[in-house]
One Martini backbone bead per residue (centre of mass of N, CA, C, O) as a GRO file, in nm:
protein
  360
    1MET     BB    1  -1.133  -3.140   2.194
    2MET     BB    2  -0.825  -3.130   2.079
    3ARG     BB    3  -0.565  -2.871   2.201
    4LYS     BB    4  -0.297  -2.980   2.242
    5ARG     BB    5   0.067  -2.881   2.260
    6LEU     BB    6   0.291  -3.128   2.225
    7LEU     BB    7   0.578  -3.275   2.238
    8ALA     BB    8   0.708  -3.503   1.988
    9ALA     BB    9   0.782  -3.725   1.787
   10ALA     BB   10   0.873  -3.803   1.495
   11LEU     BB   11   0.740  -3.766   1.167
   12LEU     BB   12   0.650  -3.967   0.908
   13LEU     BB   13   0.610  -3.849   0.565
   14THR     BB   14   0.397  -4.101   0.520
   15ALA     BB   15   0.164  -4.289   0.306
   16ALA     BB   16  -0.063  -4.502   0.242
   17PRO     BB   17  -0.219  -4.612  -0.019
   18VAL     BB   18  -0.528  -4.492  -0.167
   19LEU     BB   19  -0.776  -4.569  -0.415
   20THR     BB   20  -1.029  -4.420  -0.290
   21ALA     BB   21  -1.242  -4.168  -0.360
   22CYS     BB   22  -1.384  -3.916  -0.150
   23GLY     BB   23  -1.571  -3.732   0.032
   24ASP     BB   24  -1.671  -3.550   0.265
   25ASP     BB   25  -1.632  -3.555   0.631
   26SER     BB   26  -1.837  -3.557   0.945
   27ASP     BB   27  -1.812  -3.605   1.317
   28SER     BB   28  -1.934  -3.390   1.545
   29GLY     BB   29  -1.970  -3.614   1.795
   30SER     BB   30  -1.682  -3.668   1.809
   31ASP     BB   31  -1.332  -3.712   1.954
   32LYS     BB   32  -1.192  -3.669   1.707
   33PRO     BB   33  -0.994  -3.542   1.512
   34LYS     BB   34  -1.009  -3.212   1.341
   35ILE     BB   35  -1.007  -3.106   0.994
   36GLY     BB   36  -0.947  -2.813   0.800
   37VAL     BB   37  -1.012  -2.721   0.446
   38ILE     BB   38  -0.903  -2.461   0.210
   39LEU     BB   39  -0.984  -2.395  -0.105
   40PRO     BB   40  -0.977  -2.161  -0.369
   41ASP     BB   41  -1.077  -2.318  -0.644
   42SER     BB   42  -1.208  -2.434  -0.993
   43LYS     BB   43  -1.076  -2.251  -1.245
   44THR     BB   44  -0.756  -2.222  -1.266
   45SER     BB   45  -0.756  -2.532  -1.159
   46ALA     BB   46  -0.837  -2.871  -1.148
   47ARG     BB   47  -0.675  -2.988  -0.904
   48TRP     BB   48  -0.841  -2.917  -0.645
   49GLU     BB   49  -1.075  -3.127  -0.710
   50THR     BB   50  -0.932  -3.381  -0.856
   51ALA     BB   51  -0.688  -3.406  -0.631
   52ASP     BB   52  -0.669  -3.276  -0.348
   53ARG     BB   53  -0.935  -3.370  -0.234
   54ARG     BB   54  -0.894  -3.668  -0.275
   55TYR     BB   55  -0.618  -3.713  -0.120
   56LEU     BB   56  -0.702  -3.591   0.150
   57SER     BB   57  -0.942  -3.774   0.203
   58GLU     BB   58  -0.787  -4.040   0.202
   59ALA     BB   59  -0.591  -3.973   0.437
   60PHE     BB   60  -0.804  -3.922   0.657
   61GLU     BB   61  -0.958  -4.190   0.635
   62ALA     BB   62  -0.712  -4.373   0.694
   63ALA     BB   63  -0.679  -4.228   0.992
   64GLY     BB   64  -0.971  -4.159   1.127
   65VAL     BB   65  -1.055  -3.861   1.071
   66ASP     BB   66  -1.194  -3.568   1.087
   67TYR     BB   67  -1.340  -3.365   0.809
   68ASP     BB   68  -1.322  -3.042   0.616
   69ILE     BB   69  -1.387  -2.962   0.273
   70GLN     BB   70  -1.349  -2.646   0.115
   71ASN     BB   71  -1.454  -2.393  -0.134
   72ALA     BB   72  -1.411  -2.045  -0.213
   73GLN     BB   73  -1.429  -1.954  -0.514
   74ASP     BB   74  -1.264  -1.673  -0.518
   75ASP     BB   75  -1.380  -1.576  -0.220
   76LYS     BB   76  -1.285  -1.390   0.040
   77ALA     BB   77  -1.538  -1.388   0.218
   78GLN     BB   78  -1.581  -1.695   0.207
   79PHE     BB   79  -1.312  -1.774   0.327
   80GLN     BB   80  -1.370  -1.645   0.608
   81THR     BB   81  -1.635  -1.795   0.667
   82ILE     BB   82  -1.524  -2.081   0.662
   83ALA     BB   83  -1.322  -2.042   0.886
   84ASP     BB   84  -1.519  -1.961   1.110
   85GLN     BB   85  -1.679  -2.222   1.104
   86MET     BB   86  -1.451  -2.419   1.165
   87ILE     BB   87  -1.374  -2.295   1.438
   88THR     BB   88  -1.657  -2.322   1.570
   89ASN     BB   89  -1.659  -2.650   1.505
   90GLY     BB   90  -1.361  -2.753   1.618
   91VAL     BB   91  -1.098  -2.739   1.492
   92ASP     BB   92  -0.756  -2.825   1.526
   93VAL     BB   93  -0.703  -2.781   1.212
   94LEU     BB   94  -0.579  -2.547   0.958
   95VAL     BB   95  -0.597  -2.566   0.599
   96ILE     BB   96  -0.450  -2.346   0.349
   97VAL     BB   97  -0.532  -2.175   0.033
   98ASN     BB   98  -0.464  -1.885  -0.056
   99LEU     BB   99  -0.572  -1.589  -0.228
  100ASP     BB  100  -0.408  -1.411  -0.022
  101SER     BB  101  -0.214  -1.278   0.223
  102GLY     BB  102  -0.424  -1.106   0.371
  103THR     BB  103  -0.645  -1.318   0.413
  104GLY     BB  104  -0.468  -1.542   0.527
  105LYS     BB  105  -0.365  -1.390   0.779
  106ALA     BB  106  -0.638  -1.346   0.919
  107VAL     BB  107  -0.702  -1.645   0.950
  108LEU     BB  108  -0.454  -1.744   1.098
  109ASP     BB  109  -0.470  -1.549   1.342
  110LYS     BB  110  -0.742  -1.648   1.444
  111ALA     BB  111  -0.669  -1.939   1.488
  112LYS     BB  112  -0.437  -1.889   1.687
  113SER     BB  113  -0.623  -1.739   1.904
  114GLN     BB  114  -0.796  -2.035   1.922
  115GLY     BB  115  -0.579  -2.283   1.914
  116VAL     BB  116  -0.525  -2.332   1.605
  117ALA     BB  117  -0.370  -2.507   1.389
  118THR     BB  118  -0.138  -2.439   1.104
  119ILE     BB  119  -0.142  -2.463   0.731
  120ASP     BB  120   0.035  -2.414   0.442
  121TYR     BB  121  -0.097  -2.485   0.117
  122ASP     BB  122   0.124  -2.435  -0.159
  123ARG     BB  123   0.085  -2.140  -0.018
  124LEU     BB  124   0.244  -1.872   0.101
  125THR     BB  125   0.188  -1.659   0.377
  126LEU     BB  126   0.267  -1.347   0.395
  127GLY     BB  127   0.288  -1.263   0.730
  128GLY     BB  128   0.217  -1.510   0.866
  129SER     BB  129   0.135  -1.809   1.110
  130ALA     BB  130   0.217  -2.062   1.013
  131GLN     BB  131   0.368  -2.364   1.116
  132TYR     BB  132   0.337  -2.467   0.810
  133TYR     BB  133   0.482  -2.574   0.487
  134VAL     BB  134   0.330  -2.716   0.185
  135SER     BB  135   0.520  -2.803  -0.113
  136PHE     BB  136   0.665  -2.716  -0.386
  137ASP     BB  137   0.944  -2.629  -0.564
  138ASN     BB  138   0.885  -2.339  -0.731
  139VAL     BB  139   1.155  -2.270  -0.853
  140LYS     BB  140   1.190  -2.546  -0.990
  141VAL     BB  141   0.939  -2.526  -1.166
  142GLY     BB  142   1.041  -2.273  -1.321
  143THR     BB  143   1.294  -2.400  -1.431
  144LEU     BB  144   1.154  -2.619  -1.598
  145LEU     BB  145   1.001  -2.427  -1.779
  146GLY     BB  146   1.254  -2.292  -1.905
  147GLU     BB  147   1.406  -2.552  -1.993
  148GLY     BB  148   1.179  -2.660  -2.169
  149LEU     BB  149   1.186  -2.433  -2.378
  150VAL     BB  150   1.474  -2.467  -2.465
  151LYS     BB  151   1.438  -2.755  -2.574
  152CYS     BB  152   1.220  -2.695  -2.783
  153LEU     BB  153   1.379  -2.477  -2.944
  154THR     BB  154   1.621  -2.658  -3.011
  155ASP     BB  155   1.463  -2.882  -3.161
  156MET     BB  156   1.360  -2.645  -3.375
  157ASN     BB  157   1.590  -2.445  -3.450
  158ALA     BB  158   1.565  -2.171  -3.325
  159ALA     BB  159   1.592  -1.821  -3.424
  160LYS     BB  160   1.571  -1.575  -3.217
  161PRO     BB  161   1.340  -1.594  -3.018
  162VAL     BB  162   1.038  -1.476  -2.904
  163VAL     BB  163   0.962  -1.437  -2.554
  164ALA     BB  164   0.683  -1.510  -2.374
  165GLN     BB  165   0.500  -1.409  -2.061
  166LEU     BB  166   0.275  -1.584  -1.830
  167HIS     BB  167   0.188  -1.491  -1.532
  168GLY     BB  168   0.075  -1.509  -1.244
  169GLY     BB  169  -0.057  -1.399  -0.979
  170PRO     BB  170   0.047  -1.108  -0.807
  171THR     BB  171  -0.061  -1.232  -0.506
  172ASP     BB  172   0.121  -1.486  -0.562
  173ASN     BB  173   0.405  -1.628  -0.448
  174ASN     BB  174   0.438  -1.856  -0.656
  175ALA     BB  175   0.470  -1.669  -0.905
  176THR     BB  176   0.736  -1.546  -0.813
  177LEU     BB  177   0.897  -1.819  -0.800
  178LEU     BB  178   0.854  -1.906  -1.087
  179LYS     BB  179   0.990  -1.659  -1.220
  180GLN     BB  180   1.261  -1.698  -1.092
  181GLY     BB  181   1.317  -1.966  -1.244
  182TYR     BB  182   1.273  -1.884  -1.553
  183ASP     BB  183   1.458  -1.644  -1.560
  184ALA     BB  184   1.720  -1.799  -1.496
  185ALA     BB  185   1.699  -1.991  -1.750
  186LEU     BB  186   1.678  -1.743  -1.975
  187LYS     BB  187   1.899  -1.524  -1.934
  188PRO     BB  188   2.143  -1.640  -2.097
  189LYS     BB  189   1.993  -1.611  -2.370
  190PHE     BB  190   1.946  -1.307  -2.362
  191ASP     BB  191   2.241  -1.214  -2.309
  192ALA     BB  192   2.346  -1.369  -2.581
  193GLY     BB  193   2.116  -1.324  -2.812
  194GLU     BB  194   1.940  -1.590  -2.871
  195TYR     BB  195   1.714  -1.430  -2.733
  196VAL     BB  196   1.398  -1.254  -2.714
  197LYS     BB  197   1.243  -1.034  -2.517
  198GLY     BB  198   0.919  -1.025  -2.456
  199PRO     BB  199   0.624  -1.014  -2.354
  200ASP     BB  200   0.504  -0.945  -2.013
  201GLN     BB  201   0.242  -1.082  -1.779
  202SER     BB  202   0.019  -1.066  -1.543
  203VAL     BB  203  -0.254  -1.273  -1.411
  204PRO     BB  204  -0.530  -1.210  -1.267
  205GLY     BB  205  -0.614  -1.477  -1.071
  206TRP     BB  206  -0.545  -1.684  -1.301
  207SER     BB  207  -0.712  -1.601  -1.550
  208ASN     BB  208  -0.803  -1.751  -1.843
  209THR     BB  209  -0.963  -1.527  -1.973
  210GLU     BB  210  -0.757  -1.297  -1.944
  211ALA     BB  211  -0.527  -1.444  -2.093
  212VAL     BB  212  -0.643  -1.426  -2.372
  213THR     BB  213  -0.634  -1.119  -2.399
  214ILE     BB  214  -0.336  -1.078  -2.334
  215PHE     BB  215  -0.219  -1.260  -2.565
  216GLU     BB  216  -0.351  -1.121  -2.801
  217GLN     BB  217  -0.196  -0.852  -2.750
  218MET     BB  218   0.086  -0.969  -2.774
  219LEU     BB  219   0.055  -1.061  -3.077
  220VAL     BB  220   0.012  -0.783  -3.183
  221GLN     BB  221   0.280  -0.662  -3.080
  222ARG     BB  222   0.415  -0.973  -3.142
  223PRO     BB  223   0.391  -1.175  -3.419
  224ASP     BB  224   0.699  -1.318  -3.350
  225ILE     BB  225   0.632  -1.519  -3.158
  226GLY     BB  226   0.829  -1.830  -3.045
  227GLY     BB  227   0.757  -1.832  -2.726
  228VAL     BB  228   0.602  -1.979  -2.418
  229VAL     BB  229   0.558  -1.888  -2.080
  230ALA     BB  230   0.348  -2.058  -1.858
  231ALA     BB  231   0.240  -2.091  -1.521
  232ASN     BB  232   0.013  -2.279  -1.649
  233ASP     BB  233  -0.210  -2.473  -1.820
  234GLY     BB  234  -0.437  -2.262  -1.842
  235LEU     BB  235  -0.257  -2.038  -1.971
  236ALA     BB  236  -0.158  -2.209  -2.204
  237ASN     BB  237  -0.439  -2.254  -2.334
  238SER     BB  238  -0.491  -1.960  -2.395
  239ALA     BB  239  -0.261  -1.927  -2.591
  240ILE     BB  240  -0.340  -2.158  -2.783
  241SER     BB  241  -0.614  -2.042  -2.875
  242ILE     BB  242  -0.473  -1.810  -3.036
  243LEU     BB  243  -0.276  -1.972  -3.210
  244LYS     BB  244  -0.496  -2.125  -3.365
  245LYS     BB  245  -0.615  -1.875  -3.513
  246GLN     BB  246  -0.310  -1.842  -3.655
  247LYS     BB  247  -0.177  -2.125  -3.707
  248LEU     BB  248   0.059  -2.170  -3.447
  249ASN     BB  249   0.014  -2.433  -3.347
  250GLY     BB  250   0.319  -2.610  -3.283
  251ARG     BB  251   0.522  -2.359  -3.369
  252VAL     BB  252   0.468  -2.253  -3.071
  253PRO     BB  253   0.606  -2.302  -2.785
  254VAL     BB  254   0.453  -2.429  -2.475
  255THR     BB  255   0.450  -2.381  -2.125
  256GLY     BB  256   0.361  -2.569  -1.823
  257GLN     BB  257   0.159  -2.653  -1.522
  258ASP     BB  258   0.013  -2.970  -1.348
  259ALA     BB  259  -0.087  -3.199  -1.535
  260THR     BB  260  -0.340  -3.174  -1.682
  261THR     BB  261  -0.547  -3.307  -1.896
  262GLN     BB  262  -0.532  -3.075  -2.095
  263GLY     BB  263  -0.225  -3.047  -2.099
  264LEU     BB  264  -0.161  -3.333  -2.191
  265GLN     BB  265  -0.316  -3.317  -2.454
  266ASN     BB  266  -0.148  -3.085  -2.572
  267VAL     BB  267   0.111  -3.250  -2.572
  268LEU     BB  268   0.019  -3.482  -2.759
  269LEU     BB  269  -0.052  -3.274  -3.002
  270GLY     BB  270   0.180  -3.025  -2.985
  271ASP     BB  271   0.076  -2.747  -2.849
  272GLN     BB  272   0.245  -2.851  -2.604
  273CYS     BB  273   0.570  -2.917  -2.500
  274MET     BB  274   0.512  -2.886  -2.178
  275THR     BB  275   0.506  -3.007  -1.837
  276VAL     BB  276   0.454  -2.992  -1.485
  277TYR     BB  277   0.486  -3.241  -1.248
  278LYS     BB  278   0.289  -3.275  -0.942
  279PRO     BB  279   0.272  -3.502  -0.695
  280ILE     BB  280  -0.002  -3.451  -0.506
  281LYS     BB  281  -0.009  -3.687  -0.313
  282GLN     BB  282   0.242  -3.602  -0.159
  283GLU     BB  283   0.135  -3.334  -0.056
  284ALA     BB  284  -0.121  -3.439   0.084
  285ASP     BB  285   0.020  -3.640   0.273
  286ALA     BB  286   0.199  -3.440   0.418
  287ALA     BB  287  -0.025  -3.258   0.528
  288ALA     BB  288  -0.189  -3.473   0.672
  289GLN     BB  289   0.033  -3.566   0.871
  290LEU     BB  290   0.066  -3.298   1.009
  291ALA     BB  291  -0.228  -3.252   1.094
  292ILE     BB  292  -0.259  -3.506   1.265
  293ALA     BB  293  -0.034  -3.447   1.465
  294LEU     BB  294  -0.143  -3.175   1.566
  295ALA     BB  295  -0.426  -3.291   1.660
  296LYS     BB  296  -0.255  -3.480   1.876
  297GLY     BB  297  -0.027  -3.275   1.999
  298GLU     BB  298   0.202  -3.251   1.804
  299LYS     BB  299   0.561  -3.167   1.689
  300PRO     BB  300   0.679  -3.190   1.403
  301PRO     BB  301   0.923  -3.210   1.192
  302ALA     BB  302   1.110  -3.041   0.937
  303PRO     BB  303   1.331  -3.054   0.653
  304ALA     BB  304   1.259  -2.741   0.613
  305THR     BB  305   1.286  -2.396   0.496
  306VAL     BB  306   1.105  -2.082   0.452
  307ARG     BB  307   1.116  -1.758   0.360
  308ASP     BB  308   0.960  -1.476   0.524
  309PRO     BB  309   0.996  -1.145   0.449
  310GLU     BB  310   0.750  -1.017   0.601
  311GLY     BB  311   0.782  -1.198   0.876
  312ASN     BB  312   1.074  -1.264   0.946
  313ARG     BB  313   1.077  -1.591   0.875
  314ASP     BB  314   1.115  -1.939   0.928
  315VAL     BB  315   0.937  -2.196   0.768
  316PRO     BB  316   0.838  -2.488   0.819
  317SER     BB  317   0.910  -2.743   0.563
  318VAL     BB  318   0.767  -2.913   0.270
  319LEU     BB  319   0.952  -3.010  -0.023
  320LEU     BB  320   0.884  -3.100  -0.348
  321GLU     BB  321   0.938  -3.279  -0.653
  322PRO     BB  322   0.943  -3.203  -0.972
  323GLN     BB  323   0.834  -3.285  -1.325
  324SER     BB  324   0.908  -3.341  -1.645
  325ILE     BB  325   0.673  -3.323  -1.935
  326PHE     BB  326   0.667  -3.501  -2.224
  327LYS     BB  327   0.548  -3.687  -2.468
  328ALA     BB  328   0.742  -3.936  -2.393
  329ASN     BB  329   0.624  -3.911  -2.056
  330VAL     BB  330   0.313  -3.918  -2.007
  331LYS     BB  331   0.279  -4.209  -1.899
  332HIS     BB  332   0.377  -4.151  -1.609
  333VAL     BB  333   0.117  -4.010  -1.508
  334VAL     BB  334  -0.060  -4.259  -1.546
  335ASP     BB  335   0.107  -4.468  -1.379
  336ASP     BB  336   0.073  -4.278  -1.114
  337GLY     BB  337  -0.255  -4.198  -1.108
  338PHE     BB  338  -0.338  -3.897  -1.182
  339VAL     BB  339  -0.437  -4.016  -1.448
  340THR     BB  340  -0.644  -4.158  -1.677
  341LYS     BB  341  -0.699  -4.303  -1.964
  342GLN     BB  342  -0.997  -4.220  -1.990
  343GLU     BB  343  -0.942  -3.912  -1.954
  344LEU     BB  344  -0.720  -3.880  -2.184
  345CYS     BB  345  -0.829  -4.115  -2.406
  346THR     BB  346  -1.024  -4.015  -2.598
  347ALA     BB  347  -1.169  -3.994  -2.864
  348GLY     BB  348  -0.985  -3.996  -3.141
  349GLU     BB  349  -0.697  -3.821  -3.131
  350PHE     BB  350  -0.624  -3.910  -2.839
  351ALA     BB  351  -0.610  -4.215  -2.885
  352ALA     BB  352  -0.381  -4.206  -3.087
  353LYS     BB  353  -0.174  -4.051  -2.912
  354CYS     BB  354  -0.159  -4.257  -2.689
  355THR     BB  355  -0.049  -4.487  -2.856
  356GLU     BB  356   0.212  -4.340  -2.940
  357ALA     BB  357   0.285  -4.302  -2.611
  358GLY     BB  358   0.215  -4.596  -2.478
  359ILE     BB  359  -0.100  -4.579  -2.399
  360THR     BB  360  -0.283  -4.894  -2.313
   0.00000   0.00000   0.00000
């Protein structure tokens, strides 16, 4: 199995589209490059299994490399066990989405000590040793969340709305970056007295279940909440479930991100005013291209760097552009192939809403 780490020519971070999604594959007896990927869970966001696994599998299969994609299901011990197994089984490259920086760092450091190249995927491991980081510009994602809420409140002619915030997991650096973005977008409104800063709280582990309880308490504390920034569509749906009980859904705009099927359906219904779409195929393709190059002993350049304040280093990075999705352009996500009409436009109210949105 190849473990050489030689300098090579620049890698073009593009991949030909592949239309068929397949499951994991592994030819343990071949001498082809082998890549391991550890996804974090399947509960906090549907994307990990419905999008990332599919697009990564397609990219690896198109390149003809061996790969193993596993999901740690939010279990730190299992995360480390999977990593140990992949290293023992001879992966040339390990791609991880950490559950927290402590666990991620331990896995990355062990891989490095065994000569395995490493990539942080979607989440930067603070203090870690990954050779590359591939993600979306998460500050920009947060900025779009904040700007989206401003647009929705402006369209509703809201007067001095109380804005609540459901932040992502406190151990996830992405949640910190998202907050940085939407705080910057909303601060001028708070400073000018146009908006009132309401309750805000981090949701441990991005748990949708805990978010329901947290937002219910927020609404008890401030029954006059007039807008909600939620750090992803799962948390947004948790807030919406409570707003529905109070018959406030659609009257209190909620923003989220990931453009999940549920999130897009909430947007079509008017219960969620917008979501942020991250074309995950681009992210998966970029990570796969880097991983394949590393497995072949190459050292491709990266177009950007991200500062790791704990590791005191600049991590070579690929940062992709997110997109705002309102009801008027939900069709774009379908046209892009991220969700299908069949998934989104199920019978009843969703079918009618899809027709209204031009999804035919």
